[in-house]
Amino acid sequence: DAGVIQSPRHEVTEMGQEVTLRCKPISGHDYLFWYRQTMMRGLELLIYFNNNVPIDDSGMPEDRFSAKMPNASFSTLKIQPSEPRDSAVYFCASRLGATGSRTQYFGPGTRLTVL
Amino acid sequence: QKEVEQNSGPLSVPEGAIASLNCTYSDRGSQSFFWYRQYSGKSPELIMSIYSNGDKEDGRFTAQLNKASQYVSLLIRDSQPSDSATYLCAVRESGGYNKLIFGAGTRLAVHP
């Protein structure tokens, strides 16, 4: 299995620009999670989906952030407009639900720098 | 606010020694606990999970859980320089079954 795939791996943008991060979960996994990691706040859950439906978005910092999962093999996290404080590593993770081990597998992350 | 607390370190141990990493959590209803290892610039990788009080061993790793004290630990025996990484403690939030709350991590440095 290819594991969780994220793109791009690095993104540098200017304040005010729109940023879109992409994730392909492990095939067959029915849960998908978006995390953000910074030195100050550690690893924070932003939102998670079950069977493509957003279940809990309480970690999304503000309306500038939005996430979608149009199908079982693709999800996006969008920031519009971006701000320097959004600079972080964004991880996507997936896992198999009730019948699986419930282990979350993380993608390689997208390192976002907003200038 | 449910919290997971870890000493940030760095914890420095000589090669071959036992490294002891500790974690406390606030959610008394939590039932599932995890240790992730994260190398610099890489993503977290699950190394141990534990659900019952007591010890769980896997190779050089032993996870220990004490629910009454809300305390989880990870012991690494015969530490190797390749074990140098940040170790994240994660606790599954009670009632939700899906959300993991992560600690800030403890940086471990194993020196030859």
PDB file of C-alpha atoms in Angstrom:
ATOM      1  CA  ASP A   1       0.000   0.000   0.000  1.00  0.00           C
ATOM      2  CA  ALA A   2       1.266   3.476  -0.836  1.00  0.00           C
ATOM      3  CA  GLY A   3       0.214   4.920   2.492  1.00  0.00           C
ATOM      4  CA  VAL A   4      -1.411   8.291   2.971  1.00  0.00           C
ATOM      5  CA  ILE A   5      -0.385  10.680   0.208  1.00  0.00           C
ATOM      6  CA  GLN A   6      -0.239  14.434   0.649  1.00  0.00           C
ATOM      7  CA  SER A   7       0.551  17.210  -1.757  1.00  0.00           C
ATOM      8  CA  PRO A   8       2.285  19.499  -2.015  1.00  0.00           C
ATOM      9  CA  ARG A   9       5.050  18.575   0.409  1.00  0.00           C
ATOM     10  CA  HIS A  10       6.127  22.186   0.730  1.00  0.00           C
ATOM     11  CA  GLU A  11       4.194  25.356   0.049  1.00  0.00           C
ATOM     12  CA  VAL A  12       5.422  28.907   0.320  1.00  0.00           C
ATOM     13  CA  THR A  13       2.891  31.638  -0.264  1.00  0.00           C
ATOM     14  CA  GLU A  14       2.259  35.240   0.539  1.00  0.00           C
ATOM     15  CA  MET A  15      -0.203  36.545   3.041  1.00  0.00           C
ATOM     16  CA  GLY A  16      -3.676  36.857   1.577  1.00  0.00           C
ATOM     17  CA  GLN A  17      -3.273  34.096  -0.977  1.00  0.00           C
ATOM     18  CA  GLU A  18      -5.436  30.994  -1.123  1.00  0.00           C
ATOM     19  CA  VAL A  19      -3.766  27.729  -0.183  1.00  0.00           C
ATOM     20  CA  THR A  20      -5.109  24.265  -0.956  1.00  0.00           C
ATOM     21  CA  LEU A  21      -3.641  21.155   0.631  1.00  0.00           C
ATOM     22  CA  ARG A  22      -4.513  17.729  -0.703  1.00  0.00           C
ATOM     23  CA  CYS A  23      -4.742  14.263   0.787  1.00  0.00           C
ATOM     24  CA  LYS A  24      -5.348  10.768  -0.516  1.00  0.00           C
ATOM     25  CA  PRO A  25      -6.107   8.334   2.321  1.00  0.00           C
ATOM     26  CA  ILE A  26      -5.158   4.675   2.393  1.00  0.00           C
ATOM     27  CA  SER A  27      -7.546   2.739   0.203  1.00  0.00           C
ATOM     28  CA  GLY A  28     -10.424   1.286   2.191  1.00  0.00           C
ATOM     29  CA  HIS A  29      -9.994   3.550   5.188  1.00  0.00           C
ATOM     30  CA  ASP A  30     -13.226   5.237   6.187  1.00  0.00           C
ATOM     31  CA  TYR A  31     -11.883   7.880   8.576  1.00  0.00           C
ATOM     32  CA  LEU A  32      -9.775  10.846   7.535  1.00  0.00           C
ATOM     33  CA  PHE A  33      -8.221  13.382   9.873  1.00  0.00           C
ATOM     34  CA  TRP A  34      -6.533  16.745   9.289  1.00  0.00           C
ATOM     35  CA  TYR A  35      -3.985  17.893  11.870  1.00  0.00           C
ATOM     36  CA  ARG A  36      -1.796  20.944  12.240  1.00  0.00           C
ATOM     37  CA  GLN A  37       1.550  20.852  14.057  1.00  0.00           C
ATOM     38  CA  THR A  38       3.475  23.841  15.369  1.00  0.00           C
ATOM     39  CA  MET A  39       6.191  24.221  17.957  1.00  0.00           C
ATOM     40  CA  MET A  40       3.930  26.325  20.141  1.00  0.00           C
ATOM     41  CA  ARG A  41       0.744  24.255  20.028  1.00  0.00           C
ATOM     42  CA  GLY A  42       1.943  20.783  19.136  1.00  0.00           C
ATOM     43  CA  LEU A  43      -0.275  18.460  17.103  1.00  0.00           C
ATOM     44  CA  GLU A  44      -3.859  19.684  16.900  1.00  0.00           C
ATOM     45  CA  LEU A  45      -6.830  17.986  15.279  1.00  0.00           C
ATOM     46  CA  LEU A  46      -8.580  20.344  12.885  1.00  0.00           C
ATOM     47  CA  ILE A  47     -11.370  18.214  11.444  1.00  0.00           C
ATOM     48  CA  TYR A  48     -12.218  14.606  10.732  1.00  0.00           C
ATOM     49  CA  PHE A  49     -14.471  12.802   8.268  1.00  0.00           C
ATOM     50  CA  ASN A  50     -16.221   9.461   8.383  1.00  0.00           C
ATOM     51  CA  ASN A  51     -17.361   8.015   5.074  1.00  0.00           C
ATOM     52  CA  ASN A  52     -16.701  11.400   3.438  1.00  0.00           C
ATOM     53  CA  VAL A  53     -18.947  13.267   5.912  1.00  0.00           C
ATOM     54  CA  PRO A  54     -17.426  15.873   8.244  1.00  0.00           C
ATOM     55  CA  ILE A  55     -18.062  14.721  11.802  1.00  0.00           C
ATOM     56  CA  ASP A  56     -16.216  17.185  13.997  1.00  0.00           C
ATOM     57  CA  ASP A  57     -14.753  20.481  12.818  1.00  0.00           C
ATOM     58  CA  SER A  58     -14.430  22.050  16.252  1.00  0.00           C
ATOM     59  CA  GLY A  59     -10.678  22.299  15.807  1.00  0.00           C
ATOM     60  CA  MET A  60     -10.870  24.447  12.686  1.00  0.00           C
ATOM     61  CA  PRO A  61      -9.395  27.759  13.826  1.00  0.00           C
ATOM     62  CA  GLU A  62     -11.718  30.117  11.985  1.00  0.00           C
ATOM     63  CA  ASP A  63     -13.795  30.656   8.879  1.00  0.00           C
ATOM     64  CA  ARG A  64     -10.696  31.075   6.761  1.00  0.00           C
ATOM     65  CA  PHE A  65     -10.248  27.313   6.973  1.00  0.00           C
ATOM     66  CA  SER A  66     -12.457  24.863   5.117  1.00  0.00           C
ATOM     67  CA  ALA A  67     -12.181  21.170   4.337  1.00  0.00           C
ATOM     68  CA  LYS A  68     -13.948  18.910   1.896  1.00  0.00           C
ATOM     69  CA  MET A  69     -14.001  15.238   1.069  1.00  0.00           C
ATOM     70  CA  PRO A  70     -15.805  14.799  -2.240  1.00  0.00           C
ATOM     71  CA  ASN A  71     -15.088  11.070  -2.387  1.00  0.00           C
ATOM     72  CA  ALA A  72     -13.449   8.284  -0.430  1.00  0.00           C
ATOM     73  CA  SER A  73     -10.050   8.816  -1.988  1.00  0.00           C
ATOM     74  CA  PHE A  74      -9.566  12.569  -1.828  1.00  0.00           C
ATOM     75  CA  SER A  75      -9.766  15.426   0.635  1.00  0.00           C
ATOM     76  CA  THR A  76      -8.719  19.064   0.588  1.00  0.00           C
ATOM     77  CA  LEU A  77      -7.963  21.616   3.261  1.00  0.00           C
ATOM     78  CA  LYS A  78      -8.235  25.185   2.051  1.00  0.00           C
ATOM     79  CA  ILE A  79      -7.075  28.384   3.713  1.00  0.00           C
ATOM     80  CA  GLN A  80      -8.404  31.621   2.267  1.00  0.00           C
ATOM     81  CA  PRO A  81      -6.973  34.147   2.899  1.00  0.00           C
ATOM     82  CA  SER A  82      -3.772  32.786   4.392  1.00  0.00           C
ATOM     83  CA  GLU A  83      -1.931  34.557   7.215  1.00  0.00           C
ATOM     84  CA  PRO A  84       1.614  34.175   8.579  1.00  0.00           C
ATOM     85  CA  ARG A  85       0.259  32.513  11.734  1.00  0.00           C
ATOM     86  CA  ASP A  86      -1.030  29.663   9.557  1.00  0.00           C
ATOM     87  CA  SER A  87       2.560  28.589   8.965  1.00  0.00           C
ATOM     88  CA  ALA A  88       2.802  25.017  10.220  1.00  0.00           C
ATOM     89  CA  VAL A  89       3.060  21.407   9.117  1.00  0.00           C
ATOM     90  CA  TYR A  90      -0.321  20.028   8.116  1.00  0.00           C
ATOM     91  CA  PHE A  91      -0.793  16.283   8.403  1.00  0.00           C
ATOM     92  CA  CYS A  92      -3.506  14.107   7.006  1.00  0.00           C
ATOM     93  CA  ALA A  93      -4.166  10.745   8.635  1.00  0.00           C
ATOM     94  CA  SER A  94      -6.542   7.911   7.905  1.00  0.00           C
ATOM     95  CA  ARG A  95      -7.723   4.772   9.617  1.00  0.00           C
ATOM     96  CA  LEU A  96     -10.093   1.905   9.330  1.00  0.00           C
ATOM     97  CA  GLY A  97     -13.204   2.208  11.463  1.00  0.00           C
ATOM     98  CA  ALA A  98     -15.042  -0.158  13.753  1.00  0.00           C
ATOM     99  CA  THR A  99     -13.802  -3.389  12.237  1.00  0.00           C
ATOM    100  CA  GLY A 100     -10.170  -2.367  12.012  1.00  0.00           C
ATOM    101  CA  SER A 101      -7.337  -1.754  14.436  1.00  0.00           C
ATOM    102  CA  ARG A 102      -8.246   1.930  14.633  1.00  0.00           C
ATOM    103  CA  THR A 103      -4.616   2.820  14.165  1.00  0.00           C
ATOM    104  CA  GLN A 104      -4.194   6.201  12.553  1.00  0.00           C
ATOM    105  CA  TYR A 105      -1.660   6.311   9.750  1.00  0.00           C
ATOM    106  CA  PHE A 106      -0.161   9.703   9.031  1.00  0.00           C
ATOM    107  CA  GLY A 107       0.856  11.124   5.699  1.00  0.00           C
ATOM    108  CA  PRO A 108       4.237  12.822   5.215  1.00  0.00           C
ATOM    109  CA  GLY A 109       2.776  16.269   5.845  1.00  0.00           C
ATOM    110  CA  THR A 110       2.714  19.569   4.009  1.00  0.00           C
ATOM    111  CA  ARG A 111       5.028  22.258   5.351  1.00  0.00           C
ATOM    112  CA  LEU A 112       3.257  25.575   4.808  1.00  0.00           C
ATOM    113  CA  THR A 113       5.066  28.889   5.049  1.00  0.00           C
ATOM    114  CA  VAL A 114       3.036  32.077   4.735  1.00  0.00           C
ATOM    115  CA  LEU A 115       5.185  35.161   4.242  1.00  0.00           C
TER     116      LEU A 115
ATOM    117  CA  GLN B   1     -10.293  21.286  28.158  1.00  0.00           C
ATOM    118  CA  LYS B   2      -8.908  17.760  27.962  1.00  0.00           C
ATOM    119  CA  GLU B   3      -5.145  17.744  28.253  1.00  0.00           C
ATOM    120  CA  VAL B   4      -2.196  15.435  27.833  1.00  0.00           C
ATOM    121  CA  GLU B   5       0.987  16.511  29.570  1.00  0.00           C
ATOM    122  CA  GLN B   6       4.524  15.451  28.768  1.00  0.00           C
ATOM    123  CA  ASN B   7       7.921  16.723  29.788  1.00  0.00           C
ATOM    124  CA  SER B   8       9.362  18.363  26.686  1.00  0.00           C
ATOM    125  CA  GLY B   9      12.915  17.230  27.445  1.00  0.00           C
ATOM    126  CA  PRO B  10      15.348  16.728  25.989  1.00  0.00           C
ATOM    127  CA  LEU B  11      15.826  13.461  27.790  1.00  0.00           C
ATOM    128  CA  SER B  12      19.402  12.412  27.251  1.00  0.00           C
ATOM    129  CA  VAL B  13      20.437   8.793  27.873  1.00  0.00           C
ATOM    130  CA  PRO B  14      23.560   6.824  26.976  1.00  0.00           C
ATOM    131  CA  GLU B  15      23.386   4.051  24.426  1.00  0.00           C
ATOM    132  CA  GLY B  16      22.298   0.791  26.031  1.00  0.00           C
ATOM    133  CA  ALA B  17      20.438   2.451  28.917  1.00  0.00           C
ATOM    134  CA  ILE B  18      16.720   2.428  29.637  1.00  0.00           C
ATOM    135  CA  ALA B  19      14.816   5.529  28.554  1.00  0.00           C
ATOM    136  CA  SER B  20      11.683   6.315  30.539  1.00  0.00           C
ATOM    137  CA  LEU B  21       9.075   8.628  29.046  1.00  0.00           C
ATOM    138  CA  ASN B  22       6.057   9.779  31.001  1.00  0.00           C
ATOM    139  CA  CYS B  23       2.629  11.179  30.253  1.00  0.00           C
ATOM    140  CA  THR B  24      -0.353  12.279  32.329  1.00  0.00           C
ATOM    141  CA  TYR B  25      -3.843  12.957  31.065  1.00  0.00           C
ATOM    142  CA  SER B  26      -6.902  14.745  32.370  1.00  0.00           C
ATOM    143  CA  ASP B  27      -9.755  12.798  30.749  1.00  0.00           C
ATOM    144  CA  ARG B  28     -10.624  10.238  33.427  1.00  0.00           C
ATOM    145  CA  GLY B  29     -12.921   8.385  31.031  1.00  0.00           C
ATOM    146  CA  SER B  30     -10.229   7.684  28.449  1.00  0.00           C
ATOM    147  CA  GLN B  31      -9.725   4.002  27.633  1.00  0.00           C
ATOM    148  CA  SER B  32      -7.137   3.976  24.847  1.00  0.00           C
ATOM    149  CA  PHE B  33      -3.594   5.251  24.920  1.00  0.00           C
ATOM    150  CA  PHE B  34      -0.911   5.457  22.283  1.00  0.00           C
ATOM    151  CA  TRP B  35       2.754   6.271  21.853  1.00  0.00           C
ATOM    152  CA  TYR B  36       3.898   7.749  18.560  1.00  0.00           C
ATOM    153  CA  ARG B  37       7.484   8.316  17.514  1.00  0.00           C
ATOM    154  CA  GLN B  38       8.306  11.287  15.315  1.00  0.00           C
ATOM    155  CA  TYR B  39      11.699  11.781  13.739  1.00  0.00           C
ATOM    156  CA  SER B  40      12.684  15.319  12.887  1.00  0.00           C
ATOM    157  CA  GLY B  41      10.937  16.425   9.706  1.00  0.00           C
ATOM    158  CA  LYS B  42       8.868  13.245   9.506  1.00  0.00           C
ATOM    159  CA  SER B  43       5.326  12.242  10.382  1.00  0.00           C
ATOM    160  CA  PRO B  44       4.255  10.507  13.608  1.00  0.00           C
ATOM    161  CA  GLU B  45       4.466   6.727  13.587  1.00  0.00           C
ATOM    162  CA  LEU B  46       2.560   4.512  16.017  1.00  0.00           C
ATOM    163  CA  ILE B  47       4.847   2.326  18.112  1.00  0.00           C
ATOM    164  CA  MET B  48       2.651   1.176  20.999  1.00  0.00           C
ATOM    165  CA  SER B  49      -0.968   1.123  22.066  1.00  0.00           C
ATOM    166  CA  ILE B  50      -2.327   0.115  25.464  1.00  0.00           C
ATOM    167  CA  TYR B  51      -5.856  -0.243  26.747  1.00  0.00           C
ATOM    168  CA  SER B  52      -5.628  -2.078  30.079  1.00  0.00           C
ATOM    169  CA  ASN B  53      -3.898  -1.292  33.339  1.00  0.00           C
ATOM    170  CA  GLY B  54      -0.479  -2.832  33.635  1.00  0.00           C
ATOM    171  CA  ASP B  55       2.347  -3.408  31.217  1.00  0.00           C
ATOM    172  CA  LYS B  56       2.442  -4.235  27.535  1.00  0.00           C
ATOM    173  CA  GLU B  57       5.709  -5.292  25.969  1.00  0.00           C
ATOM    174  CA  ASP B  58       6.760  -5.256  22.327  1.00  0.00           C
ATOM    175  CA  GLY B  59      10.411  -5.935  21.692  1.00  0.00           C
ATOM    176  CA  ARG B  60      12.483  -3.259  23.399  1.00  0.00           C
ATOM    177  CA  PHE B  61       9.400  -1.182  24.166  1.00  0.00           C
ATOM    178  CA  THR B  62       7.150  -1.463  27.210  1.00  0.00           C
ATOM    179  CA  ALA B  63       4.078   0.677  27.730  1.00  0.00           C
ATOM    180  CA  GLN B  64       2.697   1.039  31.230  1.00  0.00           C
ATOM    181  CA  LEU B  65      -0.754   2.283  32.146  1.00  0.00           C
ATOM    182  CA  ASN B  66      -2.214   3.311  35.487  1.00  0.00           C
ATOM    183  CA  LYS B  67      -5.740   4.601  34.988  1.00  0.00           C
ATOM    184  CA  ALA B  68      -6.255   5.432  38.666  1.00  0.00           C
ATOM    185  CA  SER B  69      -3.291   7.794  38.530  1.00  0.00           C
ATOM    186  CA  GLN B  70      -4.068   8.843  34.918  1.00  0.00           C
ATOM    187  CA  TYR B  71      -0.519   8.026  33.972  1.00  0.00           C
ATOM    188  CA  VAL B  72       1.038   6.371  30.954  1.00  0.00           C
ATOM    189  CA  SER B  73       4.695   5.642  30.427  1.00  0.00           C
ATOM    190  CA  LEU B  74       6.952   4.204  27.763  1.00  0.00           C
ATOM    191  CA  LEU B  75      10.163   2.378  28.560  1.00  0.00           C
ATOM    192  CA  ILE B  76      12.767   1.803  25.877  1.00  0.00           C
ATOM    193  CA  ARG B  77      15.330  -0.819  26.836  1.00  0.00           C
ATOM    194  CA  ASP B  78      18.807  -1.001  25.328  1.00  0.00           C
ATOM    195  CA  SER B  79      18.374   2.477  23.849  1.00  0.00           C
ATOM    196  CA  GLN B  80      20.021   3.043  20.481  1.00  0.00           C
ATOM    197  CA  PRO B  81      21.020   6.284  18.750  1.00  0.00           C
ATOM    198  CA  SER B  82      18.313   5.447  16.195  1.00  0.00           C
ATOM    199  CA  ASP B  83      15.745   5.864  18.975  1.00  0.00           C
ATOM    200  CA  SER B  84      16.556   9.570  19.111  1.00  0.00           C
ATOM    201  CA  ALA B  85      13.262  11.235  18.216  1.00  0.00           C
ATOM    202  CA  THR B  86      10.292  12.990  19.736  1.00  0.00           C
ATOM    203  CA  TYR B  87       7.802  10.680  21.433  1.00  0.00           C
ATOM    204  CA  LEU B  88       4.175  11.775  21.430  1.00  0.00           C
ATOM    205  CA  CYS B  89       1.683  10.454  23.930  1.00  0.00           C
ATOM    206  CA  ALA B  90      -1.888  10.343  22.608  1.00  0.00           C
ATOM    207  CA  VAL B  91      -5.116   9.654  24.459  1.00  0.00           C
ATOM    208  CA  ARG B  92      -8.396   8.773  22.799  1.00  0.00           C
ATOM    209  CA  GLU B  93     -11.047  11.182  24.009  1.00  0.00           C
ATOM    210  CA  SER B  94     -13.787   9.517  26.020  1.00  0.00           C
ATOM    211  CA  GLY B  95     -17.235   9.446  24.500  1.00  0.00           C
ATOM    212  CA  GLY B  96     -16.051  10.192  20.998  1.00  0.00           C
ATOM    213  CA  TYR B  97     -14.025   7.099  20.098  1.00  0.00           C
ATOM    214  CA  ASN B  98     -12.339   8.884  17.258  1.00  0.00           C
ATOM    215  CA  LYS B  99     -10.475  11.919  18.504  1.00  0.00           C
ATOM    216  CA  LEU B 100      -6.929  11.614  19.749  1.00  0.00           C
ATOM    217  CA  ILE B 101      -5.545  14.266  22.066  1.00  0.00           C
ATOM    218  CA  PHE B 102      -1.780  14.538  21.689  1.00  0.00           C
ATOM    219  CA  GLY B 103       0.789  15.696  24.178  1.00  0.00           C
ATOM    220  CA  ALA B 104       3.466  18.137  23.085  1.00  0.00           C
ATOM    221  CA  GLY B 105       6.030  15.344  22.982  1.00  0.00           C
ATOM    222  CA  THR B 106       9.267  14.473  24.739  1.00  0.00           C
ATOM    223  CA  ARG B 107      12.480  14.744  22.786  1.00  0.00           C
ATOM    224  CA  LEU B 108      14.783  11.791  23.415  1.00  0.00           C
ATOM    225  CA  ALA B 109      18.486  11.929  22.621  1.00  0.00           C
ATOM    226  CA  VAL B 110      20.491   8.703  22.839  1.00  0.00           C
ATOM    227  CA  HIS B 111      24.213   9.368  22.752  1.00  0.00           C
ATOM    228  CA  PRO B 112      26.860   6.764  21.887  1.00  0.00           C
TER     229      PRO B 112
END
